[in-house]
GROMACS .gro file of N, CA, C and O in nm:
model
  512
    1UNK      N    1   0.083  -0.119   0.000
    1UNK     CA    2   0.000   0.000   0.000
    1UNK      C    3   0.087   0.124   0.000
    1UNK      O    4   0.080   0.206  -0.090
    2UNK      N    5   0.173   0.139   0.099
    2UNK     CA    6   0.255   0.260   0.107
    2UNK      C    7   0.379   0.252   0.020
    2UNK      O    8   0.447   0.350   0.002
    3UNK      N    9   0.409   0.133  -0.037
    3UNK     CA   10   0.527   0.119  -0.122
    3UNK      C   11   0.515   0.203  -0.248
    3UNK      O   12   0.614   0.256  -0.296
    4UNK      N   13   0.394   0.217  -0.300
    4UNK     CA   14   0.374   0.289  -0.426
    4UNK      C   15   0.395   0.439  -0.411
    4UNK      O   16   0.447   0.504  -0.500
    5UNK      N   17   0.356   0.494  -0.297
    5UNK     CA   18   0.359   0.640  -0.282
    5UNK      C   19   0.478   0.689  -0.200
    5UNK      O   20   0.487   0.805  -0.168
    6UNK      N   21   0.570   0.599  -0.165
    6UNK     CA   22   0.682   0.635  -0.079
    6UNK      C   23   0.804   0.675  -0.162
    6UNK      O   24   0.848   0.602  -0.249
    7UNK      N   25   0.858   0.796  -0.135
    7UNK     CA   26   0.979   0.844  -0.202
    7UNK      C   27   1.087   0.864  -0.097
    7UNK      O   28   1.064   0.927   0.005
    8UNK      N   29   1.206   0.812  -0.125
    8UNK     CA   30   1.317   0.823  -0.031
    8UNK      C   31   1.425   0.913  -0.089
    8UNK      O   32   1.466   0.896  -0.204
    9UNK      N   33   1.472   1.007  -0.007
    9UNK     CA   34   1.585   1.092  -0.045
    9UNK      C   35   1.685   1.089   0.069
    9UNK      O   36   1.647   1.093   0.186
   10UNK      N   37   1.813   1.086   0.034
   10UNK     CA   38   1.917   1.094   0.137
   10UNK      C   39   1.994   1.223   0.119
   10UNK      O   40   2.015   1.269   0.008
   11UNK      N   41   2.034   1.282   0.231
   11UNK     CA   42   2.115   1.404   0.227
   11UNK      C   43   2.220   1.396   0.337
   11UNK      O   44   2.213   1.310   0.423
   12UNK      N   45   2.316   1.485   0.333
   12UNK     CA   46   2.430   1.486   0.427
   12UNK      C   47   2.498   1.349   0.428
   12UNK      O   48   2.533   1.295   0.532
   13UNK      N   49   2.518   1.292   0.309
   13UNK     CA   50   2.577   1.160   0.294
   13UNK      C   51   2.728   1.168   0.319
   13UNK      O   52   2.798   1.244   0.256
   14UNK      N   53   2.776   1.090   0.416
   14UNK     CA   54   2.918   1.088   0.452
   14UNK      C   55   2.966   0.944   0.454
   14UNK      O   56   2.899   0.856   0.508
   15UNK      N   57   3.084   0.919   0.395
   15UNK     CA   58   3.148   0.789   0.407
   15UNK      C   59   3.247   0.798   0.521
   15UNK      O   60   3.349   0.867   0.510
   16UNK      N   61   3.217   0.731   0.630
   16UNK     CA   62   3.301   0.735   0.750
   16UNK      C   63   3.390   0.610   0.750
   16UNK      O   64   3.350   0.504   0.794
   17UNK      N   65   3.511   0.624   0.699
   17UNK     CA   66   3.602   0.509   0.688
   17UNK      C   67   3.652   0.463   0.824
   17UNK      O   68   3.680   0.344   0.843
   18UNK      N   69   3.664   0.553   0.919
   18UNK     CA   70   3.714   0.518   1.051
   18UNK      C   71   3.619   0.419   1.120
   18UNK      O   72   3.663   0.325   1.187
   19UNK      N   73   3.489   0.441   1.106
   19UNK     CA   74   3.390   0.352   1.166
   19UNK      C   75   3.337   0.247   1.067
   19UNK      O   76   3.250   0.167   1.102
   20UNK      N   77   3.386   0.250   0.945
   20UNK     CA   78   3.348   0.149   0.846
   20UNK      C   79   3.202   0.154   0.808
   20UNK      O   80   3.135   0.052   0.801
   21UNK      N   81   3.152   0.276   0.782
   21UNK     CA   82   3.010   0.288   0.749
   21UNK      C   83   2.985   0.411   0.662
   21UNK      O   84   3.068   0.499   0.649
   22UNK      N   85   2.865   0.412   0.604
   22UNK     CA   86   2.812   0.531   0.535
   22UNK      C   87   2.701   0.583   0.623
   22UNK      O   88   2.619   0.505   0.671
   23UNK      N   89   2.697   0.714   0.644
   23UNK     CA   90   2.593   0.771   0.731
   23UNK      C   91   2.525   0.886   0.658
   23UNK      O   92   2.588   0.957   0.581
   24UNK      N   93   2.396   0.902   0.685
   24UNK     CA   94   2.317   1.000   0.612
   24UNK      C   95   2.187   1.030   0.685
   24UNK      O   96   2.144   0.955   0.771
   25UNK      N   97   2.127   1.142   0.646
   25UNK     CA   98   1.992   1.177   0.691
   25UNK      C   99   1.898   1.131   0.581
   25UNK      O  100   1.924   1.151   0.462
   26UNK      N  101   1.790   1.066   0.620
   26UNK     CA  102   1.695   1.012   0.523
   26UNK      C  103   1.562   1.088   0.534
   26UNK      O  104   1.510   1.107   0.643
   27UNK      N  105   1.514   1.135   0.419
   27UNK     CA  106   1.384   1.202   0.411
   27UNK      C  107   1.289   1.109   0.335
   27UNK      O  108   1.320   1.066   0.224
   28UNK      N  109   1.174   1.081   0.395
   28UNK     CA  110   1.074   0.994   0.333
   28UNK      C  111   0.950   1.078   0.306
   28UNK      O  112   0.893   1.137   0.397
   29UNK      N  113   0.911   1.084   0.180
   29UNK     CA  114   0.788   1.154   0.141
   29UNK      C  115   0.680   1.049   0.119
   29UNK      O  116   0.696   0.958   0.036
   30UNK      N  117   0.570   1.060   0.196
   30UNK     CA  118   0.462   0.961   0.188
   30UNK      C  119   0.327   1.032   0.199
   30UNK      O  120   0.253   1.012   0.294
   31UNK      N  121   0.293   1.117   0.102
   31UNK     CA  122   0.167   1.192   0.110
   31UNK      C  123   0.045   1.102   0.103
   31UNK      O  124   0.039   1.010   0.023
   32UNK      N  125  -0.049   1.127   0.193
   32UNK     CA  126  -0.174   1.052   0.192
   32UNK      C  127  -0.166   0.911   0.245
   32UNK      O  128  -0.261   0.836   0.235
   33UNK      N  129  -0.053   0.872   0.304
   33UNK     CA  130  -0.041   0.737   0.360
   33UNK      C  131   0.036   0.742   0.492
   33UNK      O  132   0.098   0.843   0.525
   34UNK      N  133   0.031   0.632   0.565
   34UNK     CA  134   0.099   0.627   0.695
   34UNK      C  135   0.250   0.619   0.675
   34UNK      O  136   0.299   0.593   0.566
   35UNK      N  137   0.322   0.640   0.784
   35UNK     CA  138   0.467   0.632   0.779
   35UNK      C  139   0.509   0.490   0.746
   35UNK      O  140   0.463   0.396   0.810
   36UNK      N  141   0.595   0.471   0.646
   36UNK     CA  142   0.638   0.335   0.611
   36UNK      C  143   0.721   0.272   0.722
   36UNK      O  144   0.788   0.343   0.799
   37UNK      N  145   0.719   0.140   0.730
   37UNK     CA  146   0.793   0.069   0.835
   37UNK      C  147   0.943   0.075   0.807
   37UNK      O  148   0.986   0.094   0.694
   38UNK      N  149   1.021   0.055   0.913
   38UNK     CA  150   1.167   0.055   0.898
   38UNK      C  151   1.213  -0.061   0.811
   38UNK      O  152   1.311  -0.048   0.738
   39UNK      N  153   1.144  -0.174   0.818
   39UNK     CA  154   1.180  -0.290   0.736
   39UNK      C  155   1.164  -0.256   0.588
   39UNK      O  156   1.249  -0.290   0.505
   40UNK      N  157   1.055  -0.188   0.555
   40UNK     CA  158   1.030  -0.148   0.417
   40UNK      C  159   1.137  -0.051   0.368
   40UNK      O  160   1.191  -0.065   0.257
   41UNK      N  161   1.171   0.046   0.453
   41UNK     CA  162   1.273   0.144   0.416
   41UNK      C  163   1.411   0.079   0.405
   41UNK      O  164   1.490   0.114   0.317
   42UNK      N  165   1.440  -0.016   0.493
   42UNK     CA  166   1.567  -0.088   0.488
   42UNK      C  167   1.581  -0.162   0.355
   42UNK      O  168   1.687  -0.158   0.292
   43UNK      N  169   1.475  -0.226   0.312
   43UNK     CA  170   1.477  -0.297   0.184
   43UNK      C  171   1.501  -0.205   0.067
   43UNK      O  172   1.582  -0.234  -0.022
   44UNK      N  173   1.434  -0.090   0.068
   44UNK     CA  174   1.451   0.006  -0.041
   44UNK      C  175   1.592   0.065  -0.043
   44UNK      O  176   1.653   0.082  -0.149
   45UNK      N  177   1.646   0.097   0.076
   45UNK     CA  178   1.781   0.153   0.083
   45UNK      C  179   1.886   0.052   0.040
   45UNK      O  180   1.986   0.089  -0.023
   46UNK      N  181   1.867  -0.075   0.077
   46UNK     CA  182   1.965  -0.176   0.038
   46UNK      C  183   1.966  -0.195  -0.114
   46UNK      O  184   2.072  -0.220  -0.172
   47UNK      N  185   1.852  -0.179  -0.180
   47UNK     CA  186   1.848  -0.183  -0.326
   47UNK      C  187   1.912  -0.058  -0.385
   47UNK      O  188   1.986  -0.064  -0.484
   48UNK      N  189   1.885   0.057  -0.322
   48UNK     CA  190   1.937   0.184  -0.371
   48UNK      C  191   2.089   0.188  -0.369
   48UNK      O  192   2.153   0.234  -0.464
   49UNK      N  193   2.148   0.139  -0.258
   49UNK     CA  194   2.293   0.145  -0.241
   49UNK      C  195   2.361   0.010  -0.265
   49UNK      O  196   2.478  -0.006  -0.231
   50UNK      N  197   2.287  -0.086  -0.323
   50UNK     CA  198   2.340  -0.217  -0.360
   50UNK      C  199   2.412  -0.287  -0.243
   50UNK      O  200   2.527  -0.330  -0.254
   51UNK      N  201   2.341  -0.298  -0.131
   51UNK     CA  202   2.394  -0.363  -0.012
   51UNK      C  203   2.360  -0.511  -0.020
   51UNK      O  204   2.246  -0.547  -0.050
   52UNK      N  205   2.458  -0.598   0.008
   52UNK     CA  206   2.435  -0.742  -0.003
   52UNK      C  207   2.350  -0.796   0.113
   52UNK      O  208   2.264  -0.880   0.094
   53UNK      N  209   2.375  -0.747   0.236
   53UNK     CA  210   2.302  -0.795   0.354
   53UNK      C  211   2.217  -0.682   0.412
   53UNK      O  212   2.270  -0.577   0.448
   54UNK      N  213   2.087  -0.706   0.425
   54UNK     CA  214   1.996  -0.605   0.479
   54UNK      C  215   2.024  -0.573   0.625
   54UNK      O  216   1.990  -0.465   0.673
   55UNK      N  217   2.087  -0.666   0.698
   55UNK     CA  218   2.112  -0.644   0.841
   55UNK      C  219   2.218  -0.538   0.867
   55UNK      O  220   2.230  -0.489   0.979
   56UNK      N  221   2.296  -0.503   0.765
   56UNK     CA  222   2.399  -0.400   0.783
   56UNK      C  223   2.342  -0.259   0.772
   56UNK      O  224   2.414  -0.162   0.793
   57UNK      N  225   2.214  -0.247   0.738
   57UNK     CA  226   2.147  -0.116   0.730
   57UNK      C  227   2.076  -0.091   0.862
   57UNK      O  228   1.993  -0.172   0.905
   58UNK      N  229   2.108   0.022   0.927
   58UNK     CA  230   2.047   0.057   1.056
   58UNK      C  231   1.977   0.192   1.039
   58UNK      O  232   2.037   0.289   0.997
   59UNK      N  233   1.849   0.196   1.074
   59UNK     CA  234   1.769   0.318   1.066
   59UNK      C  235   1.714   0.351   1.204
   59UNK      O  236   1.670   0.262   1.276
   60UNK      N  237   1.716   0.479   1.241
   60UNK     CA  238   1.664   0.519   1.372
   60UNK      C  239   1.633   0.668   1.373
   60UNK      O  240   1.668   0.741   1.281
   61UNK      N  241   1.566   0.713   1.478
   61UNK     CA  242   1.540   0.855   1.500
   61UNK      C  243   1.440   0.917   1.405
   61UNK      O  244   1.455   1.033   1.367
   62UNK      N  245   1.338   0.845   1.367
   62UNK     CA  246   1.241   0.898   1.271
   62UNK      C  247   1.139   0.988   1.340
   62UNK      O  248   1.087   0.955   1.446
   63UNK      N  249   1.112   1.101   1.279
   63UNK     CA  250   1.012   1.197   1.327
   63UNK      C  251   0.925   1.238   1.209
   63UNK      O  252   0.978   1.283   1.107
   64UNK      N  253   0.794   1.226   1.224
   64UNK     CA  254   0.702   1.269   1.121
   64UNK      C  255   0.669   1.415   1.142
   64UNK      O  256   0.641   1.458   1.254
   65UNK      N  257   0.675   1.493   1.036
   65UNK     CA  258   0.645   1.636   1.043
   65UNK      C  259   0.497   1.656   1.075
   65UNK      O  260   0.413   1.572   1.041
   66UNK      N  261   0.466   1.767   1.136
   66UNK     CA  262   0.327   1.798   1.170
   66UNK      C  263   0.243   1.804   1.043
   66UNK      O  264   0.281   1.868   0.945
   67UNK      N  265   0.130   1.736   1.043
   67UNK     CA  266   0.045   1.729   0.926
   67UNK      C  267   0.070   1.604   0.844
   67UNK      O  268  -0.007   1.571   0.755
   68UNK      N  269   0.178   1.532   0.871
   68UNK     CA  270   0.208   1.407   0.802
   68UNK      C  271   0.264   1.429   0.663
   68UNK      O  272   0.286   1.542   0.618
   69UNK      N  273   0.289   1.321   0.595
   69UNK     CA  274   0.337   1.328   0.457
   69UNK      C  275   0.488   1.334   0.443
   69UNK      O  276   0.541   1.311   0.335
   70UNK      N  277   0.559   1.366   0.549
   70UNK     CA  278   0.705   1.375   0.541
   70UNK      C  279   0.766   1.329   0.673
   70UNK      O  280   0.728   1.375   0.780
   71UNK      N  281   0.862   1.240   0.664
   71UNK     CA  282   0.930   1.187   0.781
   71UNK      C  283   1.081   1.198   0.759
   71UNK      O  284   1.130   1.175   0.650
   72UNK      N  285   1.151   1.234   0.866
   72UNK     CA  286   1.296   1.247   0.860
   72UNK      C  287   1.359   1.159   0.967
   72UNK      O  288   1.309   1.153   1.079
   73UNK      N  289   1.469   1.094   0.931
   73UNK     CA  290   1.540   1.009   1.026
   73UNK      C  291   1.686   1.000   0.991
   73UNK      O  292   1.737   1.075   0.907
   74UNK      N  293   1.756   0.906   1.055
   74UNK     CA  294   1.899   0.890   1.035
   74UNK      C  295   1.927   0.746   0.994
   74UNK      O  296   1.862   0.653   1.042
   75UNK      N  297   2.023   0.728   0.904
   75UNK     CA  298   2.056   0.594   0.856
   75UNK      C  299   2.205   0.568   0.853
   75UNK      O  300   2.285   0.659   0.831
   76UNK      N  301   2.240   0.442   0.876
   76UNK     CA  302   2.379   0.397   0.872
   76UNK      C  303   2.385   0.269   0.790
   76UNK      O  304   2.299   0.182   0.804
   77UNK      N  305   2.484   0.259   0.702
   77UNK     CA  306   2.508   0.137   0.628
   77UNK      C  307   2.650   0.092   0.659
   77UNK      O  308   2.746   0.159   0.620
   78UNK      N  309   2.664  -0.018   0.731
   78UNK     CA  310   2.796  -0.068   0.770
   78UNK      C  311   2.855  -0.155   0.660
   78UNK      O  312   2.781  -0.219   0.584
   79UNK      N  313   2.989  -0.159   0.654
   79UNK     CA  314   3.057  -0.240   0.554
   79UNK      C  315   3.038  -0.389   0.580
   79UNK      O  316   3.013  -0.466   0.487
   80UNK      N  317   3.049  -0.431   0.706
   80UNK     CA  318   3.030  -0.572   0.741
   80UNK      C  319   2.946  -0.583   0.868
   80UNK      O  320   2.932  -0.486   0.943
   81UNK      N  321   2.896  -0.702   0.892
   81UNK     CA  322   2.815  -0.728   1.011
   81UNK      C  323   2.902  -0.726   1.137
   81UNK      O  324   2.855  -0.686   1.244
   82UNK      N  325   3.029  -0.766   1.125
   82UNK     CA  326   3.119  -0.765   1.241
   82UNK      C  327   3.144  -0.623   1.291
   82UNK      O  328   3.145  -0.599   1.412
   83UNK      N  329   3.164  -0.530   1.199
   83UNK     CA  330   3.185  -0.390   1.236
   83UNK      C  331   3.060  -0.335   1.303
   83UNK      O  332   3.067  -0.263   1.403
   84UNK      N  333   2.943  -0.370   1.249
   84UNK     CA  334   2.816  -0.326   1.306
   84UNK      C  335   2.803  -0.372   1.451
   84UNK      O  336   2.770  -0.294   1.540
   85UNK      N  337   2.832  -0.500   1.476
   85UNK     CA  338   2.820  -0.555   1.612
   85UNK      C  339   2.920  -0.493   1.708
   85UNK      O  340   2.893  -0.482   1.827
   86UNK      N  341   3.034  -0.450   1.656
   86UNK     CA  342   3.137  -0.391   1.740
   86UNK      C  343   3.102  -0.247   1.779
   86UNK      O  344   3.128  -0.204   1.891
   87UNK      N  345   3.042  -0.171   1.687
   87UNK     CA  346   3.025  -0.027   1.706
   87UNK      C  347   2.886   0.012   1.757
   87UNK      O  348   2.874   0.100   1.842
   88UNK      N  349   2.781  -0.053   1.708
   88UNK     CA  350   2.644  -0.013   1.743
   88UNK      C  351   2.617  -0.037   1.892
   88UNK      O  352   2.665  -0.132   1.950
   89UNK      N  353   2.535   0.051   1.953
   89UNK     CA  354   2.496   0.030   2.093
   89UNK      C  355   2.412  -0.098   2.109
   89UNK      O  356   2.345  -0.140   2.015
   90UNK      N  357   2.416  -0.154   2.229
   90UNK     CA  358   2.350  -0.282   2.254
   90UNK      C  359   2.199  -0.276   2.232
   90UNK      O  360   2.139  -0.370   2.182
   91UNK      N  361   2.137  -0.162   2.267
   91UNK     CA  362   1.991  -0.154   2.252
   91UNK      C  363   1.950  -0.159   2.105
   91UNK      O  364   1.847  -0.218   2.071
   92UNK      N  365   2.032  -0.103   2.015
   92UNK     CA  366   2.000  -0.110   1.872
   92UNK      C  367   2.026  -0.250   1.817
   92UNK      O  368   1.956  -0.294   1.726
   93UNK      N  369   2.126  -0.319   1.871
   93UNK     CA  370   2.151  -0.458   1.828
   93UNK      C  371   2.034  -0.547   1.870
   93UNK      O  372   1.991  -0.633   1.794
   94UNK      N  373   1.982  -0.525   1.992
   94UNK     CA  374   1.865  -0.603   2.037
   94UNK      C  375   1.744  -0.572   1.951
   94UNK      O  376   1.666  -0.662   1.918
   95UNK      N  377   1.727  -0.447   1.916
   95UNK     CA  378   1.614  -0.404   1.834
   95UNK      C  379   1.619  -0.471   1.697
   95UNK      O  380   1.516  -0.508   1.640
   96UNK      N  381   1.741  -0.486   1.644
   96UNK     CA  382   1.758  -0.547   1.512
   96UNK      C  383   1.759  -0.700   1.517
   96UNK      O  384   1.762  -0.766   1.413
   97UNK      N  385   1.759  -0.757   1.639
   97UNK     CA  386   1.759  -0.901   1.654
   97UNK      C  387   1.897  -0.964   1.642
   97UNK      O  388   1.909  -1.083   1.618
   98UNK      N  389   2.002  -0.884   1.659
   98UNK     CA  390   2.139  -0.934   1.648
   98UNK      C  391   2.199  -0.970   1.784
   98UNK      O  392   2.310  -1.024   1.790
   99UNK      N  393   2.127  -0.939   1.893
   99UNK     CA  394   2.176  -0.969   2.027
   99UNK      C  395   2.058  -1.020   2.109
   99UNK      O  396   1.946  -0.972   2.093
  100UNK      N  397   2.085  -1.116   2.197
  100UNK     CA  398   1.978  -1.174   2.279
  100UNK      C  399   1.938  -1.079   2.391
  100UNK      O  400   2.021  -1.005   2.444
  101UNK      N  401   1.810  -1.084   2.426
  101UNK     CA  402   1.759  -1.003   2.536
  101UNK      C  403   1.802  -1.068   2.667
  101UNK      O  404   1.805  -1.191   2.678
  102UNK      N  405   1.837  -0.988   2.771
  102UNK     CA  406   1.880  -1.047   2.898
  102UNK      C  407   1.770  -1.133   2.960
  102UNK      O  408   1.651  -1.102   2.950
  103UNK      N  409   1.813  -1.241   3.027
  103UNK     CA  410   1.718  -1.335   3.090
  103UNK      C  411   1.663  -1.277   3.219
  103UNK      O  412   1.734  -1.208   3.292
  104UNK      N  413   1.539  -1.307   3.249
  104UNK     CA  414   1.476  -1.267   3.375
  104UNK      C  415   1.436  -1.121   3.376
  104UNK      O  416   1.470  -1.043   3.287
  105UNK      N  417   1.365  -1.084   3.482
  105UNK     CA  418   1.321  -0.946   3.495
  105UNK      C  419   1.434  -0.859   3.548
  105UNK      O  420   1.536  -0.910   3.597
  106UNK      N  421   1.416  -0.732   3.543
  106UNK     CA  422   1.518  -0.637   3.590
  106UNK      C  423   1.545  -0.658   3.740
  106UNK      O  424   1.659  -0.656   3.785
  107UNK      N  425   1.438  -0.680   3.815
  107UNK     CA  426   1.452  -0.700   3.959
  107UNK      C  427   1.531  -0.827   3.990
  107UNK      O  428   1.617  -0.827   4.078
  108UNK      N  429   1.504  -0.934   3.916
  108UNK     CA  430   1.578  -1.059   3.936
  108UNK      C  431   1.726  -1.041   3.908
  108UNK      O  432   1.811  -1.092   3.981
  109UNK      N  433   1.759  -0.969   3.801
  109UNK     CA  434   1.900  -0.946   3.767
  109UNK      C  435   1.971  -0.866   3.875
  109UNK      O  436   2.085  -0.894   3.912
  110UNK      N  437   1.903  -0.765   3.929
  110UNK     CA  438   1.963  -0.683   4.034
  110UNK      C  439   1.983  -0.762   4.163
  110UNK      O  440   2.086  -0.749   4.230
  111UNK      N  441   1.883  -0.843   4.199
  111UNK     CA  442   1.895  -0.925   4.320
  111UNK      C  443   2.009  -1.025   4.307
  111UNK      O  444   2.085  -1.046   4.402
  112UNK      N  445   2.023  -1.085   4.189
  112UNK     CA  446   2.131  -1.180   4.165
  112UNK      C  447   2.266  -1.112   4.176
  112UNK      O  448   2.360  -1.164   4.237
  113UNK      N  449   2.278  -0.994   4.119
  113UNK     CA  450   2.403  -0.917   4.124
  113UNK      C  451   2.441  -0.889   4.269
  113UNK      O  452   2.557  -0.906   4.309
  114UNK      N  453   2.345  -0.849   4.351
  114UNK     CA  454   2.373  -0.816   4.491
  114UNK      C  455   2.405  -0.940   4.574
  114UNK      O  456   2.485  -0.933   4.668
  115UNK      N  457   2.344  -1.056   4.540
  115UNK     CA  458   2.380  -1.181   4.608
  115UNK      C  459   2.523  -1.220   4.577
  115UNK      O  460   2.598  -1.262   4.665
  116UNK      N  461   2.564  -1.204   4.452
  116UNK     CA  462   2.700  -1.240   4.409
  116UNK      C  463   2.803  -1.148   4.475
  116UNK      O  464   2.913  -1.192   4.507
  117UNK      N  465   2.768  -1.022   4.499
  117UNK     CA  466   2.862  -0.928   4.561
  117UNK      C  467   2.904  -0.973   4.701
  117UNK      O  468   3.014  -0.944   4.745
  118UNK      N  469   2.817  -1.048   4.768
  118UNK     CA  470   2.846  -1.093   4.904
  118UNK      C  471   2.942  -1.213   4.907
  118UNK      O  472   3.001  -1.242   5.010
  119UNK      N  473   2.955  -1.282   4.793
  119UNK     CA  474   3.039  -1.401   4.788
  119UNK      C  475   3.182  -1.365   4.750
  119UNK      O  476   3.209  -1.257   4.698
  120UNK      N  477   3.274  -1.462   4.777
  120UNK     CA  478   3.414  -1.440   4.743
  120UNK      C  479   3.467  -1.560   4.665
  120UNK      O  480   3.423  -1.671   4.680
  121UNK      N  481   3.566  -1.533   4.580
  121UNK     CA  482   3.641  -1.638   4.510
  121UNK      C  483   3.560  -1.722   4.415
  121UNK      O  484   3.480  -1.670   4.336
  122UNK      N  485   3.580  -1.854   4.423
  122UNK     CA  486   3.516  -1.946   4.327
  122UNK      C  487   3.367  -1.958   4.349
  122UNK      O  488   3.294  -2.004   4.260
  123UNK      N  489   3.318  -1.920   4.463
  123UNK     CA  490   3.174  -1.929   4.493
  123UNK      C  491   3.093  -1.838   4.400
  123UNK      O  492   2.978  -1.866   4.371
  124UNK      N  493   3.156  -1.730   4.353
  124UNK     CA  494   3.085  -1.639   4.261
  124UNK      C  495   3.049  -1.709   4.131
  124UNK      O  496   2.944  -1.685   4.073
  125UNK      N  497   3.138  -1.795   4.083
  125UNK     CA  498   3.114  -1.866   3.957
  125UNK      C  499   3.010  -1.977   3.971
  125UNK      O  500   2.944  -2.011   3.874
  126UNK      N  501   2.995  -2.031   4.091
  126UNK     CA  502   2.902  -2.142   4.113
  126UNK      C  503   2.757  -2.097   4.108
  126UNK      O  504   2.669  -2.173   4.068
  127UNK      N  505   2.727  -1.976   4.152
  127UNK     CA  506   2.587  -1.931   4.156
  127UNK      C  507   2.537  -1.901   4.016
  127UNK      O  508   2.606  -1.844   3.933
  128UNK      N  509   2.414  -1.940   3.990
  128UNK     CA  510   2.355  -1.914   3.857
  128UNK      C  511   2.222  -1.846   3.869
  128UNK      O  512   2.158  -1.846   3.967
   0.00000   0.00000   0.00000
């Protein structure tokens, strides 16, 4: 539905060799339709820039202008998946499905951490 009316433009395109990526601001024009999904935009960008693996494209920070029809965000295209995993923050890796979510609730993790602090030596490794 929104694929037909969606136009993508990139600006402020920079090739950052130090971080092994291309970075840019992405403008999406979608008059009369809802904001396209990140998966849809990732697919279009990977075709546009001839990227072999869609997982190396990271999109974030999208804001729709008042009145709709135009959305602006930020995009990164990494050279390899290894560089992406090394540089990207953990929350974005979890969002992309490249890192596992921590086990248990937040409270359980904190209680476990505090129990381990009371132990010494090899006993710390035994607790799970």
